[in-house]
GROMACS .gro file of C-alpha atoms in nm:
model
  489
    1MET     CA    1   2.843   7.827  -2.774
    2THR     CA    2   2.678   7.507  -2.657
    3SER     CA    3   2.823   7.250  -2.420
    4VAL     CA    4   2.772   6.895  -2.541
    5SER     CA    5   2.809   6.552  -2.388
    6SER     CA    6   3.108   6.332  -2.470
    7SER     CA    7   2.895   6.018  -2.435
    8PRO     CA    8   2.734   5.864  -2.747
    9SER     CA    9   2.392   5.998  -2.834
   10LEU     CA   10   2.237   5.654  -2.869
   11HIS     CA   11   2.267   5.606  -2.492
   12SER     CA   12   1.934   5.769  -2.430
   13ALA     CA   13   1.656   5.659  -2.203
   14ASN     CA   14   1.461   5.517  -2.496
   15LEU     CA   15   1.738   5.266  -2.570
   16ALA     CA   16   1.559   4.997  -2.370
   17SER     CA   17   1.298   4.798  -2.560
   18PRO     CA   18   0.941   4.854  -2.442
   19SER     CA   19   0.865   4.482  -2.475
   20ALA     CA   20   1.021   4.168  -2.333
   21GLU     CA   21   1.197   4.104  -2.662
   22GLY     CA   22   1.518   4.279  -2.755
   23PHE     CA   23   1.621   4.445  -3.081
   24ALA     CA   24   1.914   4.474  -3.318
   25ASP     CA   25   2.094   4.777  -3.458
   26VAL     CA   26   2.339   4.754  -3.748
   27LEU     CA   27   2.654   4.964  -3.772
   28VAL     CA   28   2.834   4.986  -4.107
   29GLY     CA   29   3.106   5.192  -4.268
   30LEU     CA   30   2.972   5.418  -4.542
   31GLN     CA   31   3.289   5.466  -4.745
   32TYR     CA   32   3.577   5.236  -4.843
   33GLY     CA   33   3.673   5.112  -4.497
   34ASP     CA   34   3.892   5.233  -4.212
   35GLU     CA   35   3.630   5.487  -4.103
   36GLY     CA   36   3.684   5.416  -3.733
   37LYS     CA   37   3.395   5.173  -3.688
   38ALA     CA   38   3.565   4.998  -3.397
   39LYS     CA   39   3.591   5.327  -3.209
   40ILE     CA   40   3.216   5.384  -3.240
   41ILE     CA   41   3.137   5.022  -3.149
   42ASP     CA   42   3.357   5.057  -2.842
   43ALA     CA   43   3.173   5.374  -2.741
   44LEU     CA   44   2.824   5.234  -2.799
   45ALA     CA   45   2.886   4.888  -2.650
   46PRO     CA   46   2.754   4.975  -2.299
   47GLY     CA   47   2.405   5.003  -2.449
   48TYR     CA   48   2.402   4.648  -2.590
   49ASP     CA   49   2.417   4.292  -2.460
   50VAL     CA   50   2.571   4.134  -2.771
   51ILE     CA   51   2.822   4.271  -3.022
   52ALA     CA   52   2.815   4.059  -3.338
   53ARG     CA   53   3.010   4.024  -3.662
   54PHE     CA   54   2.824   3.914  -3.975
   55ASN     CA   55   3.075   3.926  -4.262
   56GLY     CA   56   3.439   3.926  -4.359
   57GLY     CA   57   3.735   3.777  -4.179
   58ALA     CA   58   4.100   3.850  -4.109
   59ASN     CA   59   4.105   4.096  -4.400
   60ALA     CA   60   3.953   4.361  -4.170
   61GLY     CA   61   4.163   4.548  -3.915
   62HIS     CA   62   3.978   4.737  -3.641
   63THR     CA   63   4.194   4.941  -3.404
   64ILE     CA   64   4.065   5.036  -3.059
   65ASP     CA   65   4.230   5.284  -2.822
   66THR     CA   66   4.104   5.244  -2.464
   67PRO     CA   67   4.237   5.295  -2.111
   68SER     CA   68   4.312   4.922  -2.114
   69GLY     CA   69   4.543   4.956  -2.412
   70ARG     CA   70   4.542   4.950  -2.792
   71ILE     CA   71   4.463   4.646  -2.999
   72ALA     CA   72   4.406   4.583  -3.368
   73LEU     CA   73   4.127   4.327  -3.396
   74LYS     CA   74   4.082   4.135  -3.719
   75GLN     CA   75   3.809   3.883  -3.646
   76LEU     CA   76   3.679   3.941  -3.295
   77PRO     CA   77   3.394   4.191  -3.249
   78SER     CA   78   3.503   4.530  -3.118
   79GLY     CA   79   3.329   4.501  -2.780
   80VAL     CA   80   3.614   4.305  -2.622
   81PHE     CA   81   3.690   4.575  -2.364
   82HIS     CA   82   3.336   4.558  -2.223
   83PRO     CA   83   3.307   4.255  -1.992
   84HIS     CA   84   2.926   4.268  -1.987
   85ALA     CA   85   2.900   4.217  -2.363
   86THR     CA   86   2.874   3.878  -2.529
   87LEU     CA   87   3.068   3.857  -2.856
   88TYR     CA   88   2.920   3.666  -3.150
   89ILE     CA   89   3.077   3.576  -3.484
   90GLY     CA   90   2.804   3.477  -3.731
   91SER     CA   91   2.784   3.223  -4.009
   92GLY     CA   92   2.847   3.491  -4.272
   93CYS     CA   93   3.209   3.527  -4.160
   94ALA     CA   94   3.519   3.351  -4.296
   95ILE     CA   95   3.727   3.231  -4.002
   96ASN     CA   96   4.104   3.196  -4.007
   97PRO     CA   97   4.138   2.968  -3.701
   98TRP     CA   98   4.508   3.030  -3.658
   99LYS     CA   99   4.473   3.408  -3.646
  100LEU     CA  100   4.161   3.391  -3.431
  101ALA     CA  101   4.338   3.176  -3.174
  102GLY     CA  102   4.623   3.429  -3.180
  103GLU     CA  103   4.384   3.718  -3.111
  104ILE     CA  104   4.233   3.533  -2.818
  105GLU     CA  105   4.581   3.469  -2.677
  106GLN     CA  106   4.679   3.834  -2.727
  107LEU     CA  107   4.377   3.945  -2.526
  108ARG     CA  108   4.453   3.690  -2.256
  109GLU     CA  109   4.801   3.839  -2.220
  110MET     CA  110   4.632   4.180  -2.175
  111GLY     CA  111   4.426   4.033  -1.892
  112ILE     CA  112   4.102   4.006  -2.090
  113SER     CA  113   3.926   3.670  -2.077
  114LEU     CA  114   3.666   3.563  -2.331
  115GLU     CA  115   3.549   3.264  -2.131
  116GLY     CA  116   3.170   3.255  -2.137
  117ARG     CA  117   3.159   3.565  -2.358
  118LEU     CA  118   3.257   3.451  -2.708
  119ARG     CA  119   3.036   3.245  -2.939
  120ILE     CA  120   3.132   3.152  -3.297
  121SER     CA  121   2.879   3.001  -3.534
  122ALA     CA  122   2.972   2.645  -3.628
  123ARG     CA  123   2.848   2.735  -3.978
  124ALA     CA  124   3.109   3.007  -4.033
  125ALA     CA  125   3.329   2.935  -4.336
  126LEU     CA  126   3.674   2.793  -4.263
  127VAL     CA  127   3.974   2.962  -4.426
  128GLN     CA  128   4.210   2.687  -4.538
  129PRO     CA  129   4.580   2.691  -4.637
  130HIS     CA  130   4.507   2.665  -5.010
  131HIS     CA  131   4.279   2.970  -4.982
  132ILE     CA  132   4.565   3.178  -4.845
  133ALA     CA  133   4.808   3.054  -5.112
  134MET     CA  134   4.559   3.126  -5.391
  135ASP     CA  135   4.488   3.475  -5.259
  136ARG     CA  136   4.854   3.568  -5.227
  137ARG     CA  137   4.915   3.455  -5.582
  138GLY     CA  138   4.644   3.678  -5.728
  139SER     CA  139   4.611   3.961  -5.476
  140GLY     CA  140   4.783   4.222  -5.693
  141THR     CA  141   4.508   4.241  -5.953
  142ILE     CA  142   4.237   4.364  -5.717
  143GLY     CA  143   4.446   4.473  -5.422
  144THR     CA  144   4.329   4.219  -5.164
  145THR     CA  145   4.510   4.153  -4.836
  146GLY     CA  146   4.619   3.797  -4.919
  147ASN     CA  147   4.432   3.647  -4.624
  148GLY     CA  148   4.242   3.392  -4.833
  149ILE     CA  149   3.898   3.542  -4.781
  150GLY     CA  150   3.795   3.558  -5.148
  151PRO     CA  151   3.893   3.197  -5.229
  152CYS     CA  152   3.721   3.086  -4.908
  153TYR     CA  153   3.391   3.245  -5.008
  154ALA     CA  154   3.437   3.111  -5.362
  155ASP     CA  155   3.473   2.757  -5.227
  156ARG     CA  156   3.163   2.809  -5.013
  157ALA     CA  157   2.971   2.856  -5.338
  158LEU     CA  158   3.164   2.592  -5.534
  159ARG     CA  159   3.118   2.327  -5.260
  160VAL     CA  160   3.314   2.047  -5.432
  161ARG     CA  161   3.629   2.049  -5.643
  162ASN     CA  162   3.775   1.733  -5.799
  163ASP     CA  163   3.528   1.524  -5.599
  164THR     CA  164   3.658   1.674  -5.275
  165ARG     CA  165   3.447   1.896  -5.055
  166VAL     CA  166   3.605   2.238  -5.025
  167ASN     CA  167   3.341   2.442  -4.839
  168LEU     CA  168   3.444   2.337  -4.491
  169MET     CA  169   3.282   2.509  -4.193
  170LEU     CA  170   3.424   2.568  -3.848
  171GLY     CA  171   3.195   2.299  -3.707
  172ASP     CA  172   3.360   2.039  -3.931
  173LEU     CA  173   3.667   2.062  -3.710
  174LEU     CA  174   3.453   1.957  -3.414
  175LYS     CA  175   3.270   1.684  -3.603
  176SER     CA  176   3.587   1.519  -3.732
  177GLU     CA  177   3.912   1.703  -3.695
  178VAL     CA  178   4.107   1.425  -3.868
  179ASP     CA  179   3.882   1.423  -4.175
  180ALA     CA  180   3.880   1.803  -4.200
  181ILE     CA  181   4.259   1.826  -4.188
  182ALA     CA  182   4.293   1.541  -4.438
  183SER     CA  183   4.059   1.723  -4.676
  184MET     CA  184   4.257   2.046  -4.647
  185ARG     CA  185   4.585   1.863  -4.705
  186ASP     CA  186   4.443   1.684  -5.009
  187VAL     CA  187   4.324   2.006  -5.174
  188PHE     CA  188   4.649   2.187  -5.101
  189THR     CA  189   4.859   1.896  -5.230
  190ARG     CA  190   4.661   1.886  -5.554
  191MET     CA  191   4.715   2.257  -5.599
  192ILE     CA  192   5.091   2.221  -5.545
  193ASN     CA  193   5.114   1.932  -5.790
  194ALA     CA  194   4.921   2.130  -6.051
  195GLU     CA  195   5.182   2.405  -6.018
  196GLY     CA  196   5.471   2.160  -6.052
  197GLY     CA  197   5.559   2.169  -5.683
  198THR     CA  198   5.698   2.522  -5.704
  199SER     CA  199   5.468   2.703  -5.461
  200PRO     CA  200   5.672   2.931  -5.232
  201TRP     CA  201   5.431   2.862  -4.947
  202ILE     CA  202   5.460   2.483  -4.919
  203ALA     CA  203   5.647   2.481  -4.587
  204GLU     CA  204   5.433   2.753  -4.430
  205MET     CA  205   5.105   2.590  -4.525
  206SER     CA  206   5.226   2.248  -4.409
  207ASP     CA  207   5.317   2.396  -4.071
  208MET     CA  208   4.969   2.548  -4.047
  209LEU     CA  209   4.811   2.206  -4.095
  210LEU     CA  210   5.041   2.052  -3.835
  211SER     CA  211   4.944   2.318  -3.580
  212LEU     CA  212   4.570   2.298  -3.647
  213PRO     CA  213   4.486   2.039  -3.375
  214LYS     CA  214   4.625   2.273  -3.108
  215VAL     CA  215   4.438   2.568  -3.259
  216THR     CA  216   4.116   2.367  -3.269
  217GLU     CA  217   4.151   2.288  -2.901
  218THR     CA  218   4.176   2.661  -2.825
  219LEU     CA  219   3.862   2.741  -3.025
  220ARG     CA  220   3.653   2.437  -2.932
  221ARG     CA  221   3.498   2.592  -2.621
  222TYR     CA  222   3.372   2.894  -2.819
  223ILE     CA  223   3.203   2.721  -3.114
  224GLU     CA  224   2.823   2.741  -3.106
  225ALA     CA  225   2.638   2.463  -3.291
  226ASP     CA  226   2.289   2.598  -3.216
  227ARG     CA  227   2.189   2.808  -3.517
  228GLY     CA  228   1.913   2.970  -3.310
  229TRP     CA  229   2.141   3.080  -3.025
  230LEU     CA  230   2.127   3.453  -3.106
  231THR     CA  231   1.753   3.446  -3.178
  232ASP     CA  232   1.688   3.294  -2.836
  233ARG     CA  233   1.896   3.566  -2.672
  234VAL     CA  234   1.699   3.844  -2.845
  235ARG     CA  235   1.365   3.681  -2.771
  236ASN     CA  236   1.465   3.690  -2.407
  237GLY     CA  237   1.539   4.062  -2.416
  238ALA     CA  238   1.899   4.095  -2.537
  239ASN     CA  239   1.991   4.398  -2.749
  240VAL     CA  240   2.235   4.333  -3.036
  241LEU     CA  241   2.473   4.563  -3.220
  242PHE     CA  242   2.588   4.417  -3.551
  243GLU     CA  243   2.932   4.530  -3.662
  244GLY     CA  244   3.015   4.540  -4.033
  245ALA     CA  245   3.369   4.438  -4.121
  246GLN     CA  246   3.439   4.598  -4.459
  247SER     CA  247   3.232   4.894  -4.568
  248VAL     CA  248   2.927   4.945  -4.789
  249LEU     CA  249   3.109   5.066  -5.102
  250LEU     CA  250   3.307   4.740  -5.107
  251ASP     CA  251   3.005   4.507  -5.117
  252VAL     CA  252   3.061   4.209  -5.346
  253VAL     CA  253   2.748   4.294  -5.548
  254ASP     CA  254   2.676   4.661  -5.475
  255GLY     CA  255   3.035   4.784  -5.507
  256SER     CA  256   3.241   4.869  -5.816
  257GLN     CA  257   3.342   4.537  -5.968
  258PRO     CA  258   3.592   4.383  -5.949
  259TYR     CA  259   3.748   4.613  -5.690
  260VAL     CA  260   3.538   4.497  -5.398
  261THR     CA  261   3.562   4.260  -5.106
  262SER     CA  262   3.427   3.907  -5.134
  263SER     CA  263   3.136   3.928  -4.890
  264HIS     CA  264   2.816   4.127  -4.851
  265THR     CA  265   2.881   4.443  -4.651
  266VAL     CA  266   2.544   4.619  -4.677
  267PRO     CA  267   2.338   4.649  -4.355
  268ALA     CA  268   2.059   4.420  -4.480
  269TYR     CA  269   2.302   4.127  -4.483
  270ALA     CA  270   2.351   4.151  -4.106
  271TYR     CA  271   2.042   3.938  -4.061
  272VAL     CA  272   2.167   3.665  -4.296
  273GLY     CA  273   2.532   3.649  -4.194
  274GLY     CA  274   2.447   3.736  -3.835
  275ASP     CA  275   2.190   3.457  -3.787
  276LEU     CA  276   1.894   3.667  -3.675
  277SER     CA  277   1.552   3.745  -3.820
  278PRO     CA  278   1.520   4.098  -3.967
  279LYS     CA  279   1.200   4.143  -3.764
  280TYR     CA  280   1.422   4.256  -3.478
  281HIS     CA  281   1.587   4.541  -3.673
  282ARG     CA  282   1.557   4.882  -3.511
  283ARG     CA  283   1.816   5.122  -3.651
  284THR     CA  284   2.100   5.151  -3.904
  285ILE     CA  285   2.402   5.350  -3.791
  286GLY     CA  286   2.661   5.473  -4.041
  287VAL     CA  287   3.023   5.569  -3.982
  288ALA     CA  288   3.226   5.792  -4.213
  289LYS     CA  289   3.543   5.996  -4.181
  290ALA     CA  290   3.631   6.345  -4.286
  291ILE     CA  291   3.967   6.245  -4.435
  292MET     CA  292   3.863   5.970  -4.676
  293SER     CA  293   4.089   5.683  -4.773
  294ARG     CA  294   4.091   5.364  -4.974
  295VAL     CA  295   4.330   5.069  -5.001
  296GLY     CA  296   4.362   4.857  -5.312
  297ARG     CA  297   4.247   4.943  -5.662
  298GLY     CA  298   3.913   5.079  -5.777
  299PRO     CA  299   3.721   5.406  -5.831
  300PHE     CA  300   3.773   5.690  -5.583
  301PRO     CA  301   3.602   6.009  -5.715
  302SER     CA  302   3.739   6.248  -5.452
  303GLU     CA  303   4.098   6.115  -5.453
  304LEU     CA  304   4.366   6.380  -5.414
  305GLY     CA  305   4.606   6.319  -5.701
  306GLY     CA  306   4.371   6.095  -5.894
  307GLU     CA  307   4.534   5.815  -6.093
  308ARG     CA  308   4.884   5.920  -5.985
  309SER     CA  309   4.787   5.859  -5.626
  310ALA     CA  310   4.623   5.525  -5.708
  311GLN     CA  311   4.930   5.401  -5.895
  312TYR     CA  312   5.173   5.527  -5.631
  313CYS     CA  313   4.986   5.349  -5.351
  314HIS     CA  314   4.962   5.029  -5.555
  315ASP     CA  315   5.336   5.032  -5.624
  316ALA     CA  316   5.409   5.113  -5.260
  317SER     CA  317   5.202   4.818  -5.140
  318GLN     CA  318   5.387   4.586  -5.378
  319SER     CA  319   5.728   4.712  -5.264
  320ARG     CA  320   5.627   4.709  -4.895
  321THR     CA  321   5.671   5.086  -4.869
  322GLY     CA  322   5.488   5.217  -4.564
  323ALA     CA  323   5.485   5.490  -4.302
  324THR     CA  324   5.851   5.455  -4.205
  325GLU     CA  325   5.976   5.491  -4.561
  326GLU     CA  326   5.752   5.790  -4.634
  327GLN     CA  327   5.864   5.969  -4.319
  328VAL     CA  328   6.225   5.936  -4.437
  329ARG     CA  329   6.154   6.051  -4.792
  330TYR     CA  330   5.912   6.340  -4.747
  331SER     CA  331   5.840   6.645  -4.536
  332PRO     CA  332   5.463   6.653  -4.478
  333ASP     CA  333   5.464   7.023  -4.392
  334LYS     CA  334   5.633   7.107  -4.721
  335LEU     CA  335   5.403   6.879  -4.921
  336LEU     CA  336   5.098   7.028  -4.753
  337ARG     CA  337   5.181   7.374  -4.892
  338SER     CA  338   5.212   7.240  -5.248
  339SER     CA  339   4.960   7.333  -5.516
  340ASP     CA  340   4.966   6.972  -5.638
  341PRO     CA  341   4.673   6.767  -5.490
  342PHE     CA  342   4.893   6.454  -5.504
  343ASP     CA  343   5.140   6.616  -5.263
  344VAL     CA  344   4.860   6.730  -5.032
  345GLY     CA  345   4.721   6.377  -5.026
  346THR     CA  346   5.062   6.235  -4.936
  347ALA     CA  347   5.101   6.490  -4.657
  348LEU     CA  348   4.755   6.413  -4.517
  349ARG     CA  349   4.832   6.039  -4.518
  350MET     CA  350   5.151   6.099  -4.318
  351LEU     CA  351   4.995   6.349  -4.077
  352THR     CA  352   4.682   6.145  -4.007
  353GLY     CA  353   4.834   5.795  -4.000
  354GLU     CA  354   4.639   5.660  -4.296
  355TYR     CA  355   4.810   5.324  -4.338
  356GLY     CA  356   4.644   4.982  -4.343
  357THR     CA  357   4.581   4.843  -3.994
  358GLY     CA  358   4.651   4.489  -4.102
  359THR     CA  359   4.898   4.544  -4.385
  360GLY     CA  360   5.069   4.877  -4.317
  361ARG     CA  361   5.026   4.975  -4.681
  362PRO     CA  362   4.964   5.341  -4.772
  363ARG     CA  363   4.601   5.437  -4.815
  364ARG     CA  364   4.486   5.650  -5.104
  365ILE     CA  365   4.360   5.984  -4.968
  366GLY     CA  366   4.057   6.183  -5.075
  367MET     CA  367   3.856   6.486  -4.972
  368LEU     CA  368   3.525   6.439  -4.790
  369ASP     CA  369   3.271   6.324  -5.051
  370LEU     CA  370   2.927   6.443  -4.939
  371ALA     CA  371   2.770   6.353  -5.273
  372GLN     CA  372   2.872   5.992  -5.237
  373LEU     CA  373   2.760   5.980  -4.874
  374ARG     CA  374   2.417   6.110  -4.968
  375GLU     CA  375   2.370   5.832  -5.223
  376VAL     CA  376   2.481   5.559  -4.982
  377ILE     CA  377   2.265   5.689  -4.698
  378LYS     CA  378   1.961   5.698  -4.923
  379ALA     CA  379   2.022   5.351  -5.071
  380HIS     CA  380   2.052   5.182  -4.732
  381ALA     CA  381   1.814   5.394  -4.523
  382VAL     CA  382   2.085   5.497  -4.277
  383ASP     CA  383   1.926   5.661  -3.973
  384CYS     CA  384   2.223   5.855  -3.834
  385VAL     CA  385   2.594   5.904  -3.898
  386TYR     CA  386   2.909   5.936  -3.690
  387LEU     CA  387   3.178   6.141  -3.865
  388ASN     CA  388   3.533   6.065  -3.749
  389LYS     CA  389   3.861   6.248  -3.802
  390VAL     CA  390   3.697   6.590  -3.807
  391ASP     CA  391   3.997   6.717  -3.609
  392CYS     CA  392   4.222   6.623  -3.902
  393LEU     CA  393   4.050   6.882  -4.122
  394ALA     CA  394   4.271   7.136  -3.945
  395HIS     CA  395   4.558   7.033  -4.173
  396TYR     CA  396   4.377   7.190  -4.468
  397PHE     CA  397   4.406   7.531  -4.304
  398ARG     CA  398   4.782   7.520  -4.367
  399SER     CA  399   4.741   7.402  -4.727
  400ALA     CA  400   4.683   7.589  -5.051
  401TYR     CA  401   4.311   7.520  -5.012
  402GLN     CA  402   4.283   7.763  -4.714
  403GLY     CA  403   3.966   7.579  -4.616
  404VAL     CA  404   3.810   7.233  -4.629
  405PRO     CA  405   3.757   7.097  -4.982
  406MET     CA  406   3.448   6.878  -5.013
  407ARG     CA  407   3.284   6.709  -5.308
  408VAL     CA  408   2.914   6.791  -5.339
  409HIS     CA  409   2.631   6.680  -5.567
  410ARG     CA  410   2.539   6.912  -5.855
  411ASP     CA  411   2.183   6.777  -5.837
  412VAL     CA  412   2.152   6.912  -5.483
  413LEU     CA  413   2.242   7.261  -5.593
  414SER     CA  414   2.020   7.497  -5.786
  415SER     CA  415   2.284   7.626  -6.029
  416ASP     CA  416   2.509   7.430  -6.265
  417VAL     CA  417   2.776   7.699  -6.241
  418VAL     CA  418   2.861   7.582  -5.889
  419PRO     CA  419   3.158   7.340  -5.910
  420ASP     CA  420   3.150   6.979  -5.786
  421VAL     CA  421   3.413   7.069  -5.525
  422LEU     CA  422   3.342   7.345  -5.276
  423ILE     CA  423   3.592   7.494  -5.031
  424TYR     CA  424   3.425   7.529  -4.692
  425PRO     CA  425   3.588   7.822  -4.510
  426GLY     CA  426   3.398   7.821  -4.181
  427LEU     CA  427   3.607   7.594  -3.956
  428ASN     CA  428   3.912   7.709  -3.764
  429GLU     CA  429   4.164   7.579  -3.510
  430ARG     CA  430   3.978   7.741  -3.222
  431SER     CA  431   3.654   7.561  -3.315
  432LEU     CA  432   3.831   7.225  -3.318
  433THR     CA  433   4.008   7.295  -2.989
  434LEU     CA  434   3.680   7.389  -2.822
  435GLY     CA  435   3.518   7.080  -2.968
  436ARG     CA  436   3.783   6.856  -2.813
  437GLU     CA  437   3.695   7.020  -2.481
  438GLY     CA  438   3.328   6.932  -2.533
  439THR     CA  439   3.199   7.268  -2.657
  440LEU     CA  440   3.063   7.348  -3.000
  441ASP     CA  441   3.090   7.708  -3.116
  442ALA     CA  442   2.900   7.874  -3.399
  443ALA     CA  443   3.161   7.768  -3.658
  444MET     CA  444   3.130   7.401  -3.563
  445HIS     CA  445   2.751   7.426  -3.558
  446GLY     CA  446   2.770   7.567  -3.910
  447PHE     CA  447   2.992   7.283  -4.030
  448VAL     CA  448   2.761   7.019  -3.880
  449ASP     CA  449   2.455   7.181  -4.038
  450PHE     CA  450   2.630   7.202  -4.375
  451VAL     CA  451   2.723   6.834  -4.371
  452GLU     CA  452   2.378   6.721  -4.254
  453ARG     CA  453   2.198   6.914  -4.525
  454HIS     CA  454   2.423   6.771  -4.794
  455ILE     CA  455   2.406   6.407  -4.685
  456GLY     CA  456   2.038   6.405  -4.592
  457ALA     CA  457   2.082   6.252  -4.246
  458PRO     CA  458   2.164   6.373  -3.893
  459LEU     CA  459   2.510   6.346  -3.744
  460ALA     CA  460   2.494   6.153  -3.417
  461GLY     CA  461   2.848   6.246  -3.322
  462ILE     CA  462   3.185   6.370  -3.443
  463GLY     CA  463   3.528   6.228  -3.373
  464LEU     CA  464   3.792   6.480  -3.274
  465GLY     CA  465   4.072   6.234  -3.198
  466PRO     CA  466   4.139   5.860  -3.151
  467GLU     CA  467   4.054   5.843  -2.779
  468ARG     CA  468   3.714   5.749  -2.635
  469ALA     CA  469   3.670   6.094  -2.482
  470SER     CA  470   3.722   6.262  -2.820
  471LEU     CA  471   3.392   6.127  -2.953
  472ILE     CA  472   3.153   6.418  -2.911
  473SER     CA  473   2.783   6.339  -2.901
  474LEU     CA  474   2.548   6.575  -3.081
  475ALA     CA  475   2.246   6.467  -2.874
  476THR     CA  476   2.196   6.822  -2.748
  477HIS     CA  477   2.284   6.983  -3.081
  478GLN     CA  478   2.002   7.210  -3.201
  479ARG     CA  479   1.926   7.078  -3.548
  480VAL     CA  480   1.785   7.253  -3.851
  481PRO     CA  481   1.555   7.048  -4.076
  482VAL     CA  482   1.755   6.815  -4.298
  483THR     CA  483   1.686   6.954  -4.648
  484ALA     CA  484   1.878   7.032  -4.962
  485PRO     CA  485   2.138   7.308  -4.914
  486SER     CA  486   2.087   7.648  -5.064
  487PRO     CA  487   2.288   7.753  -5.369
  488HIS     CA  488   2.485   7.991  -5.148
  489ASP     CA  489   2.634   7.714  -4.930
   0.00000   0.00000   0.00000
């Protein structure tokens, strides 16, 4: 057995740039979201001067557990618990000013000040009341969160509707708050009139507009008009960690249409939406989780229960059925022993807390898809991967699988008689317990090697629980060459 460090492996001596200029790393989720990106950002933050967001908005929920408390961030970068780190929200983001002001106030109540730390690009898109109303009206088709992000990005491209500018940016509130609010009110009023004045959100959206001057005053001190602000920081030696909001498989172009988010989520976009030249790129870091999940509609090859699961979770989100209701209706231990994959997926959701951070809706559950990971890693040149929720694989030991089911690529194997899904038998409760204590035994080494050879990239660390200390670095892990697995794996 080998003792390993519980500190992230990227905190090595070679982290510092050899020149006066700094660098940028990009961290993205490699699956459908909710991989635990915020946990990895929180762990890696001490090695960076700036933590930056480059896409998405309040449709992303990032939960962080730290000694200072737990918080679900939706728009702020996940380095908030690290006072040394500057936080930057780039022009590629869609800002809901009301929710952002609320996040800032929530942190203030926790004793965390963002004064002098937070910068928001004045060119970030501004989510407006009519965006939220439009998204709520049509969110069921795709499975969006109803936060207005899609309509906001659509208006950014449309620019003008009915001779009225609709692609407002955050800086427009500073330039002329009165004109910006008047424009929003005009667009929303036209939308209501077109619907015959029957919108159920008239009062709510009107209240939002009335409260906007106070919200603007809260945000004013953080808005950065200098488009070269981040570039100047890096030129002067700052190291940046870009944080992707939604994950790679949900990219507006690269994902499975139309079941995608409305922004670019791939790592290359960090340098467009994050306002920095790609010349400073150093490394791409991927985050995945061993118990996969997806919210909303769309393809999910490794889903336990297939279409039944997809339809159940869609209906549950529409009826506001969440964790509380499922705990009343079902016994996860009983479901786990079922021979029906749908039941096993339901049990895993309940036992591992797989419900939307922002919405509370049930997530669709799937087995670890190594074939899919391999394709994503290759397409985006991911340098290393953190794999979270490895501890949750222990639930499979009490299921009919009697091991860890994983989807693998036929092309990687030498024989077509090997099925797409393999049951990996090598892990056990003792291995996971030792891992949580910072020690990897032969069984855990074997699991890590198996995963690395199938995905074609090294694991930088594994998550064995939600706490900071449960992130186990593999910096001292003795690696085998990353090659295709043998047909006997």
